[in-house]
Coordinates of N, CA and C in Angstrom, one line a residue:
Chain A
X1 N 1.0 16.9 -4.6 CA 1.9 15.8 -4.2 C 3.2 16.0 -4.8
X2 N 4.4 15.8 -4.2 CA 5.4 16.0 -4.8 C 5.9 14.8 -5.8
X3 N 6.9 15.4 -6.9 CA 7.2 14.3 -7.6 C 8.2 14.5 -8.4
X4 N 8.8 13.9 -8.8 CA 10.3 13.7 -9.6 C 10.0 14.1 -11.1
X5 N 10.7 15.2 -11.3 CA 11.2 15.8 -12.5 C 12.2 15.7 -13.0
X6 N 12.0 15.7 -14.4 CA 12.6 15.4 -15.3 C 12.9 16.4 -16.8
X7 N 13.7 16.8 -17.1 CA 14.0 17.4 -18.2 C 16.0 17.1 -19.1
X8 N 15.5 17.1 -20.3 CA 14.5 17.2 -21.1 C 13.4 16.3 -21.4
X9 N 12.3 16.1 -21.7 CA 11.5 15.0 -22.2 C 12.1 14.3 -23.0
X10 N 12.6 15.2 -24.4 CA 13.0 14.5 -25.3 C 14.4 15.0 -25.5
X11 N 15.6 13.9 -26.5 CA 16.9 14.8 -26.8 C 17.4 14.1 -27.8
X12 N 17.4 14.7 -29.1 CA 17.6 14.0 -30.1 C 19.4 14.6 -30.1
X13 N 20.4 13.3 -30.2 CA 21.8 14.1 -30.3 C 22.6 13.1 -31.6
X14 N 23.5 13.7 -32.2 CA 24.3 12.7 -32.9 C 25.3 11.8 -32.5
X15 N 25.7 10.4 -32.4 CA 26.4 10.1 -32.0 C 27.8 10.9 -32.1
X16 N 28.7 9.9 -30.4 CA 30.0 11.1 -30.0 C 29.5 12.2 -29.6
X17 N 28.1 12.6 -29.3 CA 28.0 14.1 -28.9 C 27.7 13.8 -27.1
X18 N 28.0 14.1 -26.5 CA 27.6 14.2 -25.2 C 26.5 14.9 -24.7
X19 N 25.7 14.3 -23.4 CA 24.4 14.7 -23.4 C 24.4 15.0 -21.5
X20 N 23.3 16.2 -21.1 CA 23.4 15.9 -19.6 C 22.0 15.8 -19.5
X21 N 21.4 14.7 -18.8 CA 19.8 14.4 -18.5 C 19.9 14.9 -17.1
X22 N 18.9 16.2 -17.2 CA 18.4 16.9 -15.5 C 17.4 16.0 -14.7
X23 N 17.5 16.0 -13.7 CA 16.7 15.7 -12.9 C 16.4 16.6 -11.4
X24 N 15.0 16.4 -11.0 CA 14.8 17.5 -9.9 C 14.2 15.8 -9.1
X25 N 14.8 15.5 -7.8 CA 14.1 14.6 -7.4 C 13.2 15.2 -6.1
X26 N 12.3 14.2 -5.2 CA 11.8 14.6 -4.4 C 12.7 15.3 -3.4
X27 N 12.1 16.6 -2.6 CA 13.3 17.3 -1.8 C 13.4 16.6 -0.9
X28 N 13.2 16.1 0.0 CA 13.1 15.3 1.3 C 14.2 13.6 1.1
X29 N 14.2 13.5 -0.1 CA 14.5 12.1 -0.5 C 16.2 12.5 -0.5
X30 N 16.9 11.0 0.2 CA 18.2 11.0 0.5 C 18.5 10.2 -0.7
X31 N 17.9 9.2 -1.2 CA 18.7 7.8 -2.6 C 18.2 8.6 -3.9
X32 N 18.9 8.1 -4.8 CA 18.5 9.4 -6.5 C 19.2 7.9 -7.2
X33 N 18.7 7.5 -8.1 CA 18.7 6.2 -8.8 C 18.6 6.8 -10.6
X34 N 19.5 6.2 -11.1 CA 19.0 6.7 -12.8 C 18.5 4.9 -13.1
X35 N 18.1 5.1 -14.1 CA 17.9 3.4 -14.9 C 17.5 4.0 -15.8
X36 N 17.6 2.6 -17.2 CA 17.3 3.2 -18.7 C 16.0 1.9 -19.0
X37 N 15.8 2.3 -19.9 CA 14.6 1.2 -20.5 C 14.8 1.4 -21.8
X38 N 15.5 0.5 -22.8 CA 15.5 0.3 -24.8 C 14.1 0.1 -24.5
X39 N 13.7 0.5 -25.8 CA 12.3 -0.1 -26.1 C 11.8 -1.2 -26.6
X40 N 10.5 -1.9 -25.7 CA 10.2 -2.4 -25.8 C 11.4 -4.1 -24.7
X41 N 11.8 -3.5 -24.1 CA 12.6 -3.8 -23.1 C 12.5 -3.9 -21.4
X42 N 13.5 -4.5 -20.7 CA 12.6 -4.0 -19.5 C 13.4 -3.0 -18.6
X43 N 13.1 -2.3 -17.5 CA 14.0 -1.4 -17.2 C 15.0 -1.9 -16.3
X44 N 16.3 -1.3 -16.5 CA 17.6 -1.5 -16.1 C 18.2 -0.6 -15.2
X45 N 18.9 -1.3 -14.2 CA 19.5 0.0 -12.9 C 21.0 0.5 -13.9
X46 N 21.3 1.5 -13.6 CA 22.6 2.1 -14.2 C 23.2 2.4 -12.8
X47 N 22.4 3.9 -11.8 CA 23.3 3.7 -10.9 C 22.3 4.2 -9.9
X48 N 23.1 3.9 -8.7 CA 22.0 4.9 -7.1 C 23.7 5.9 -6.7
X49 N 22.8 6.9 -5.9 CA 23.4 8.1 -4.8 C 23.0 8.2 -3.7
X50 N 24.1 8.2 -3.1 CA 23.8 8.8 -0.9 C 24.7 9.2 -0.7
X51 N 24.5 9.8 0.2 CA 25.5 10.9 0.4 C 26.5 11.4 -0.3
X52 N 26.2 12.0 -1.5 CA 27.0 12.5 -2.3 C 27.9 11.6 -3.1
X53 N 27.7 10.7 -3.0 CA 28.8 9.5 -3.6 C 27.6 8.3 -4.5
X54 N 28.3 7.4 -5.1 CA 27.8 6.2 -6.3 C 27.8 5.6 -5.0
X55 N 26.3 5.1 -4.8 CA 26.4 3.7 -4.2 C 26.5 2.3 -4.3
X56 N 25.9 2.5 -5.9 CA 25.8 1.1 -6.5 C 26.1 1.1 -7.9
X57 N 26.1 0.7 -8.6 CA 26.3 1.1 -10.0 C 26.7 -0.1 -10.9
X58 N 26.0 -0.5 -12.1 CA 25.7 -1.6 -13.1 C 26.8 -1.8 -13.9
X59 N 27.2 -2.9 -14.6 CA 28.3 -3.3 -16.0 C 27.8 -2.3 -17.0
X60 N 26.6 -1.8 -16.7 CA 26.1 -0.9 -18.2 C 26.7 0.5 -17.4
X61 N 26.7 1.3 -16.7 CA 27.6 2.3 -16.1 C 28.8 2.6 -16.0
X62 N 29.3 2.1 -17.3 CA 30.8 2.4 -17.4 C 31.4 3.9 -17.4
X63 N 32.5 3.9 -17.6 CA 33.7 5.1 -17.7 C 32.9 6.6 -18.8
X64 N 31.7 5.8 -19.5 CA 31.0 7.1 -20.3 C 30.1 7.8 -19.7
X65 N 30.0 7.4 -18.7 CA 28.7 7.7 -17.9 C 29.2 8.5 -16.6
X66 N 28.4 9.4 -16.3 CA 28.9 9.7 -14.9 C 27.9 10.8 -14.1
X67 N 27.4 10.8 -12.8 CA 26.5 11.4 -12.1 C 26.9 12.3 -11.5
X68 N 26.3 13.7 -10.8 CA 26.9 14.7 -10.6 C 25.4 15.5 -9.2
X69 N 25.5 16.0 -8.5 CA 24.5 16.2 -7.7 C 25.0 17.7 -7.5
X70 N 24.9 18.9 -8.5 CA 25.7 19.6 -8.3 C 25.4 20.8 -7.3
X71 N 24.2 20.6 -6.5 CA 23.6 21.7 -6.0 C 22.4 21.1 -4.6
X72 N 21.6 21.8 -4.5 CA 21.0 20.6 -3.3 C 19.6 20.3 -3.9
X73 N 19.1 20.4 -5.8 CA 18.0 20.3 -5.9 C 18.3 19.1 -7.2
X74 N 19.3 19.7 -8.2 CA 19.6 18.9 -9.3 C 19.9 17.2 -9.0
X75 N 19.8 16.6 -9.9 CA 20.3 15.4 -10.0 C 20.8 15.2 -11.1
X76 N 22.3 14.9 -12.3 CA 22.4 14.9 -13.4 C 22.8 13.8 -13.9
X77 N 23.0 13.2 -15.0 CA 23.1 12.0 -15.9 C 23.9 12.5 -16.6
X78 N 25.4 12.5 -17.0 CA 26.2 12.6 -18.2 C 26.4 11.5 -19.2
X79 N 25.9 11.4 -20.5 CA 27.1 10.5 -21.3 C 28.0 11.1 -22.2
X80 N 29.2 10.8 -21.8 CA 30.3 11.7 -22.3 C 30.1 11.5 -24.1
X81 N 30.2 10.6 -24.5 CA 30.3 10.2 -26.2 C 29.1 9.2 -26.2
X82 N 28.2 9.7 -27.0 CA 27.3 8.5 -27.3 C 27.0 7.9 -28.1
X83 N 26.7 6.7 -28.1 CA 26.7 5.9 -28.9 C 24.9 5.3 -29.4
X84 N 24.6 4.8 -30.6 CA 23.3 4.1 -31.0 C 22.8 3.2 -29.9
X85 N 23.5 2.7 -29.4 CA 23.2 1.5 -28.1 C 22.3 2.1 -26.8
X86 N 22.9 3.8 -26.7 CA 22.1 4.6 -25.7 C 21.0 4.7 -26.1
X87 N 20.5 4.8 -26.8 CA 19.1 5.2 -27.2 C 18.2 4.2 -26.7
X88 N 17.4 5.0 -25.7 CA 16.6 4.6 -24.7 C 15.9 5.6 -24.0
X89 N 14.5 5.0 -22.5 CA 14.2 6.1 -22.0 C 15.0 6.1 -20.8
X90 N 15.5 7.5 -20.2 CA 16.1 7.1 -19.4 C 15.4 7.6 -17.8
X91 N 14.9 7.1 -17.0 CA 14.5 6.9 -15.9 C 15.2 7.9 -14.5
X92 N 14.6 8.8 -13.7 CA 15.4 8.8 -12.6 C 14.2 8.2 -11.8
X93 N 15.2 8.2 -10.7 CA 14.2 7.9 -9.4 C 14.6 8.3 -8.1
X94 N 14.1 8.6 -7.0 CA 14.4 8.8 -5.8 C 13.6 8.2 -4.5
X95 N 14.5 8.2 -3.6 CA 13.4 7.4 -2.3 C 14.2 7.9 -1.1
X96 N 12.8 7.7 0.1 CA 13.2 7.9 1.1 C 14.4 6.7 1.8
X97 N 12.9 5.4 1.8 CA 13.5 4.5 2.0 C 12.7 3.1 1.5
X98 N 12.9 2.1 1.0 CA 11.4 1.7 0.2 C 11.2 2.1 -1.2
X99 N 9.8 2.7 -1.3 CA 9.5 3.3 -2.5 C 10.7 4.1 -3.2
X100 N 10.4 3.7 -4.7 CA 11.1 4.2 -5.4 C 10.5 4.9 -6.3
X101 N 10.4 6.6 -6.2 CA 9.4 7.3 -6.9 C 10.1 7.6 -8.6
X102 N 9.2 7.1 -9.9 CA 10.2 7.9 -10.6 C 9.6 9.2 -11.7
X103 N 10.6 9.5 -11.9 CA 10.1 10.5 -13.1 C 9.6 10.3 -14.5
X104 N 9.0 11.5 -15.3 CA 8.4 11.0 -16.4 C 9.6 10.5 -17.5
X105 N 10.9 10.7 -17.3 CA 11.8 10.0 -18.5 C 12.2 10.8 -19.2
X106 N 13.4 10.3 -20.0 CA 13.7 11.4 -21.0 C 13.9 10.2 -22.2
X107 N 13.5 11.0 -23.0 CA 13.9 9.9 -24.2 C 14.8 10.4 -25.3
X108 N 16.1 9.5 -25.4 CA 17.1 10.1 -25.6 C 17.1 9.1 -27.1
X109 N 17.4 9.7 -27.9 CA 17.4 9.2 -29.6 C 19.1 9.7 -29.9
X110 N 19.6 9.1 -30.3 CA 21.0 8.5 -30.9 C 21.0 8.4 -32.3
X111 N 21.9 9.3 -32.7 CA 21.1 9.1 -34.5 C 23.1 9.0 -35.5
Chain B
X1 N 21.4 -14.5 -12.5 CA 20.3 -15.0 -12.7 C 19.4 -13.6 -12.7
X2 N 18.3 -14.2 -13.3 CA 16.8 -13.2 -13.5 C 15.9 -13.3 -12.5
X3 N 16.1 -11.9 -11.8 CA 15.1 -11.6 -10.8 C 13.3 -10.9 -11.3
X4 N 12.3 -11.1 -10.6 CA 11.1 -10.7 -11.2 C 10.9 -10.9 -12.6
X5 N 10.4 -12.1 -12.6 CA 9.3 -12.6 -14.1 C 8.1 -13.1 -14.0
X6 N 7.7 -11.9 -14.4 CA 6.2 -11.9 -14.4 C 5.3 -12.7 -15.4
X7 N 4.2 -13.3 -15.1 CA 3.3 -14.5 -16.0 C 2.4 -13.7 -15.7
X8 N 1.0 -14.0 -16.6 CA 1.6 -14.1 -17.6 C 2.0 -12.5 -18.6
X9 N 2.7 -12.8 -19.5 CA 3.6 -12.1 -20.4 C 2.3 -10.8 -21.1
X10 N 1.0 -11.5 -21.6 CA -0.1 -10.6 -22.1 C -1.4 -11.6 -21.4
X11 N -2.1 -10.3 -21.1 CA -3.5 -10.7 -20.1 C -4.2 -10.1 -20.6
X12 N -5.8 -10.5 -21.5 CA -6.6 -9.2 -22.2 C -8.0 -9.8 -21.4
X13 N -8.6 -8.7 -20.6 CA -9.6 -8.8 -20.3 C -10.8 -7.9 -20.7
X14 N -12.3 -8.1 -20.3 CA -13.3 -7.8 -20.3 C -13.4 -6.7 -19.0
X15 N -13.7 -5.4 -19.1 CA -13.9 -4.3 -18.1 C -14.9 -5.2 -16.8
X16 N -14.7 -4.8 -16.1 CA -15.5 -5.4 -14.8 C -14.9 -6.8 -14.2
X17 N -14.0 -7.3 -15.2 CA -13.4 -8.3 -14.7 C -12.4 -8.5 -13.4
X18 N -11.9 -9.5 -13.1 CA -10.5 -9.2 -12.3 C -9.7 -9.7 -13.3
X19 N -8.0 -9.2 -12.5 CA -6.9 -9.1 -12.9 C -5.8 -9.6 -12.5
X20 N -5.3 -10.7 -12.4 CA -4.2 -11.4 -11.7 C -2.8 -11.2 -12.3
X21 N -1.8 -11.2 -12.0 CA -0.7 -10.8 -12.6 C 0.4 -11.6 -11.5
X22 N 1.3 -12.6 -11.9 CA 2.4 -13.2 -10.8 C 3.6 -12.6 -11.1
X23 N 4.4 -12.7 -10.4 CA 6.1 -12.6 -10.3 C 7.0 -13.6 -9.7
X24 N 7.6 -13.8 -10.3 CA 8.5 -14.6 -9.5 C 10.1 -14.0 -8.9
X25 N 11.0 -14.7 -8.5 CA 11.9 -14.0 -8.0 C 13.1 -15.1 -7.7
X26 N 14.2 -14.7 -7.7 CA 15.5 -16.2 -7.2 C 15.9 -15.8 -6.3
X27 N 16.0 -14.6 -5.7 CA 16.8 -14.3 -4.4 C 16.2 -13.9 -3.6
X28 N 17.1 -13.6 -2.2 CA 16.3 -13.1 -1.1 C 16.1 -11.6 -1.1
X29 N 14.7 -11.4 -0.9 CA 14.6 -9.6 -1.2 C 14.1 -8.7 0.3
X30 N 14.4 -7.5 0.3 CA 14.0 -6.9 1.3 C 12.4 -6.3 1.1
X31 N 12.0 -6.0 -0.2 CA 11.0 -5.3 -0.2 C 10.5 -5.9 -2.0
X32 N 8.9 -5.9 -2.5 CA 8.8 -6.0 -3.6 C 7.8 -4.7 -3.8
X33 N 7.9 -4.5 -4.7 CA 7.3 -3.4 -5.4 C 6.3 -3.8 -6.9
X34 N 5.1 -3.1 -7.4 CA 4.8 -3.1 -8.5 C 4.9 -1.6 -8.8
X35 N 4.5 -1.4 -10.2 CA 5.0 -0.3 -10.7 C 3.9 -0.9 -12.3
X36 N 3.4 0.7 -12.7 CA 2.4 0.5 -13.7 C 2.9 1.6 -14.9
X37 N 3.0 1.0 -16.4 CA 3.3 1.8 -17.3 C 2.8 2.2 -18.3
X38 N 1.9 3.2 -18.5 CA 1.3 3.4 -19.8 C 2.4 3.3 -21.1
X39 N 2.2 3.0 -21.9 CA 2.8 3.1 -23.3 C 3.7 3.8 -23.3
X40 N 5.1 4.3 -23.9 CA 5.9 5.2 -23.6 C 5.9 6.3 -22.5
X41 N 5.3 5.9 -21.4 CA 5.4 6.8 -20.2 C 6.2 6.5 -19.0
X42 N 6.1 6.9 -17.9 CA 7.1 6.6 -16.3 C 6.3 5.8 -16.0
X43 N 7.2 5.1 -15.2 CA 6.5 4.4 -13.9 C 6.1 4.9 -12.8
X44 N 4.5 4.4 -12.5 CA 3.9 4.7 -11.8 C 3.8 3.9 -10.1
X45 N 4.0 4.4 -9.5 CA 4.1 3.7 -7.8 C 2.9 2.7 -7.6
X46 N 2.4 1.4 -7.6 CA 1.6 1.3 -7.2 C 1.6 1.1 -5.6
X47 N 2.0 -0.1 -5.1 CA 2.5 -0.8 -4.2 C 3.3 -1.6 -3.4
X48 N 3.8 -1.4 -2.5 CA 5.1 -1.9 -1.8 C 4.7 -2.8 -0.6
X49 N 5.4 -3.8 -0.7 CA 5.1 -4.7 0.4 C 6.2 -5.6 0.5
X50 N 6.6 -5.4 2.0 CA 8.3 -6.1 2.6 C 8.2 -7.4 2.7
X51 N 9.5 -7.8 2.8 CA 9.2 -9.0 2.7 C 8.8 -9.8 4.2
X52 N 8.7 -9.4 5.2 CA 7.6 -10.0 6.4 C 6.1 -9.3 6.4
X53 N 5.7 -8.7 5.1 CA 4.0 -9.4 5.0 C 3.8 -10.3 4.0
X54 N 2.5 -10.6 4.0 CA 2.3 -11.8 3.3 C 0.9 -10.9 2.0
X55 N 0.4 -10.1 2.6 CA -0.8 -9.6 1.5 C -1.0 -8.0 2.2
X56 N -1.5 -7.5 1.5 CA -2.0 -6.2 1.4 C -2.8 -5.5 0.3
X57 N -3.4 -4.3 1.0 CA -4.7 -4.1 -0.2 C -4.1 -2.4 -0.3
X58 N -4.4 -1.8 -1.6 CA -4.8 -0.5 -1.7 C -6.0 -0.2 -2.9
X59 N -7.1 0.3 -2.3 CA -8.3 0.6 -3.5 C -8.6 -0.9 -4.1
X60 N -8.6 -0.4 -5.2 CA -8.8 -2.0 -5.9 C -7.8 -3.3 -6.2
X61 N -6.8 -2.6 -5.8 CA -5.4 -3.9 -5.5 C -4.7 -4.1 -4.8
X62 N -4.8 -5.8 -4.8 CA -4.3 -6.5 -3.7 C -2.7 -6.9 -3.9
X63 N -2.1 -7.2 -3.5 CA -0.8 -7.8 -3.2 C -0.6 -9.0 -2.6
X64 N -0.2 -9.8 -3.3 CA 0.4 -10.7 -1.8 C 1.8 -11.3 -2.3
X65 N 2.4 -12.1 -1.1 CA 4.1 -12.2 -1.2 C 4.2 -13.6 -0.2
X66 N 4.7 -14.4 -1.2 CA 5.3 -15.9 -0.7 C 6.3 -16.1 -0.4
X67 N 7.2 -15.9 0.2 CA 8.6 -15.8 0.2 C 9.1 -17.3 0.3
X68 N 8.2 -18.1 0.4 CA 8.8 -19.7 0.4 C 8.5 -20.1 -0.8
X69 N 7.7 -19.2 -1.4 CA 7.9 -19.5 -3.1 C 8.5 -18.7 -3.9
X70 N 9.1 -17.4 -3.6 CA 10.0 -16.7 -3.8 C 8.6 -15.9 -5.3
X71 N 7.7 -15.8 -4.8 CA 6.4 -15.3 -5.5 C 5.5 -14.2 -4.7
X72 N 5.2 -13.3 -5.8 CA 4.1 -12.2 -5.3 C 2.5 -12.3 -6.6
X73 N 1.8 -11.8 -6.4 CA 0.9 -11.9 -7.5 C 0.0 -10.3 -6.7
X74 N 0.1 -9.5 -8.0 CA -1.3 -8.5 -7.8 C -1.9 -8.7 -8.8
X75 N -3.4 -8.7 -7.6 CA -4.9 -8.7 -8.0 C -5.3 -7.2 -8.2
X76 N -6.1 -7.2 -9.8 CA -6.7 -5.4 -9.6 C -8.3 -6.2 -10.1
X77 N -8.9 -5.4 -9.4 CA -10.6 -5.9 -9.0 C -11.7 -4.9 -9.6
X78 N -12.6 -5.8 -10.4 CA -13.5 -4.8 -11.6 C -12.5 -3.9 -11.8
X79 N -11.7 -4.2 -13.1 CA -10.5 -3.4 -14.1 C -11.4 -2.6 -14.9
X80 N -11.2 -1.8 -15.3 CA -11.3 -0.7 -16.2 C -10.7 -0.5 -17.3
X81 N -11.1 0.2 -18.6 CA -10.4 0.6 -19.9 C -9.1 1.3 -19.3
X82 N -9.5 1.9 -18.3 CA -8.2 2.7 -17.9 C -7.1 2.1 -17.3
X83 N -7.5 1.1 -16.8 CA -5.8 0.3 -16.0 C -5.1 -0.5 -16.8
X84 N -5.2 -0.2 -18.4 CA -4.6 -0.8 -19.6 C -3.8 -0.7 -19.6
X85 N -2.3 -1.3 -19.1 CA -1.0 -0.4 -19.2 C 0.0 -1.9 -18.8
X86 N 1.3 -1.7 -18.9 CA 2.2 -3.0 -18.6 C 2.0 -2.9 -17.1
X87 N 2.6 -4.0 -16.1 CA 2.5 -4.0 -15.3 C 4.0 -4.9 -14.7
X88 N 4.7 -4.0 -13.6 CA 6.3 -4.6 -13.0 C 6.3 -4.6 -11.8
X89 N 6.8 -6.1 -11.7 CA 7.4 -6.2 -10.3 C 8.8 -5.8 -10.6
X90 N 9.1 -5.5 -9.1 CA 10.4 -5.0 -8.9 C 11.1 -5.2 -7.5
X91 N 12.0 -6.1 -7.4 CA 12.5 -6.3 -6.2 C 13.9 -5.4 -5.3
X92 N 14.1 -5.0 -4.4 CA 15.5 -4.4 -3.9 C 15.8 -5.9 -3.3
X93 N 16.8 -6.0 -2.7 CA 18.0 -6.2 -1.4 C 18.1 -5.8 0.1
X94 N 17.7 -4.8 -0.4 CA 18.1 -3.7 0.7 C 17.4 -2.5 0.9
X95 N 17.1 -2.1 2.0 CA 16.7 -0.7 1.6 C 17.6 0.8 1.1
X96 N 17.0 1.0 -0.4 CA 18.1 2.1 -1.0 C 18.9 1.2 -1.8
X97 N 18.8 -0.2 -2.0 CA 19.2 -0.6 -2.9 C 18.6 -0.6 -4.2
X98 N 19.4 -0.9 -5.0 CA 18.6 -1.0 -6.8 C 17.3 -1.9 -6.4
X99 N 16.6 -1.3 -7.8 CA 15.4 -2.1 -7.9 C 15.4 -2.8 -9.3
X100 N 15.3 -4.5 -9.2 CA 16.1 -5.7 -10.2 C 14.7 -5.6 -10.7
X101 N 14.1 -4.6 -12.1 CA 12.7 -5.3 -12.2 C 12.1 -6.9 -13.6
X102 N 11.0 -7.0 -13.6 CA 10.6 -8.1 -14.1 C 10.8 -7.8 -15.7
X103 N 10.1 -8.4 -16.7 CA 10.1 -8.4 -18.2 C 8.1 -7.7 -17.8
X104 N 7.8 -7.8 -17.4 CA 6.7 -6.9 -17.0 C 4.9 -8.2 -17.6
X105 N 4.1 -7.6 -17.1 CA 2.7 -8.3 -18.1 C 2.3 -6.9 -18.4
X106 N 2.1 -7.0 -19.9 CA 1.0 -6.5 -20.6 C -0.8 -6.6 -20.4
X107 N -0.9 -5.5 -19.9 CA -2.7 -5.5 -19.6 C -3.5 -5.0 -20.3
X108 N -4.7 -5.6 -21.1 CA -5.0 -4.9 -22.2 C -6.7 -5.2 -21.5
X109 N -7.2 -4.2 -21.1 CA -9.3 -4.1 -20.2 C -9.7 -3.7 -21.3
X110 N -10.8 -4.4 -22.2 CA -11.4 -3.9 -23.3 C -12.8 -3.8 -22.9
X111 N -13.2 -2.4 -23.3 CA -14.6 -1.3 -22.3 C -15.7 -2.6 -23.4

């Protein structure tokens, strides 16, 4: 059954260091969605993609953040400078139309 | 405002029991969703259901969807040690829109 990948699992960085979270979503799938989850929290949209462009995108998706589709399989997550506040898991997801499939997360530590 | 809040918050049952879990919701939605999370892991797909049905089943859970009460509730039927995990509603807008999810219930089936 196909399904949304995710790498790295884990990514420990120091803050101000910039990070890029991979994603492989479903092939067939046109929407690619990131969201984060703090722990012990509940999960948050950051942003969606179609056709090559930000469809939607949250107050928490500011100017550090930014998505990249740079090929026809990747899906990417940048945060330019990071900060303690990032530290979270961070979620992709993809869909046809409907369901929203996601991947196992990356859990990004901020130190 | 706060879309999907799920009641209750922690639910600990006896294995072979059933399992009720509600959501609520403030706005008008195109589609609800649940989604299941083991302990630091992804979210898992359970089931989707638009907003012109009213109930639906898969395996041992049910769904259903009030939209004049702006409420869903899934039922999981003789629960298991293994369906121990949080449990989220999640609403879109649209289809391909974000998914606004709940503060989730905690499900704890003791074998």
């Amino acid at each position: 059954e196909p399904e949304v990948t995710q790498t790295p699992s884990h990514q420990v960085t120091q803050m101000g260091q910039e990070v890029i979270l991979r994603c492989v979503p479903i092939s067939n799938h046109l929407y690619f969605y990131w969201y984060r989850q703090i722990l012990g929290q509940k999960v948050e949209f950051l942003v969606s993609f179609y056709n090559n462009e930000i469809s939607e995108k949250s107050e928490i998706f500011d100017d550090q953040f930014s998505v990249e589709r740079p090929d026809g399989s990747n899906f990417t997550l940048k945060i330019r400078s990071t900060k303690l506040e990032d530290s979270a898991m961070y979620f992709c997801a993809s869909s046809v139309t409907g369901e929203q499939f996601f991947g196992p997360g990356t859990r990004l530590t901020v130190l | 405002s706060q879309q999907g809040e799920e009641d209750p918050q922690a639910l600990s049952i006896q294995e072979g029991e059933n399992a009720t879990m509600n959501c609520s919701y403030k706005t008008s939605i195109n589609n609800l969703q649940w989604y299941r999370q083991n302990s630091g892991r992804g979210l898992v797909h359970l089931i989707l259901i638009r907003s012109n049905e009213r109930e639906k089943h898969s395996g041992r859970l049910r769904v259903t969807l009030d939209t004049s009460k702006k409420s869903s509730s899934l039922l999981i039927t003789a629960s298991r040690a293994a369906d121990t995990a949080s449990y989220f509603c999640a609403t879109d807008a649209f289809s391909g829109s974000r998914l606004t999810f709940g503060e989730g219930t905690q499900l704890t089936v003791n074998p």
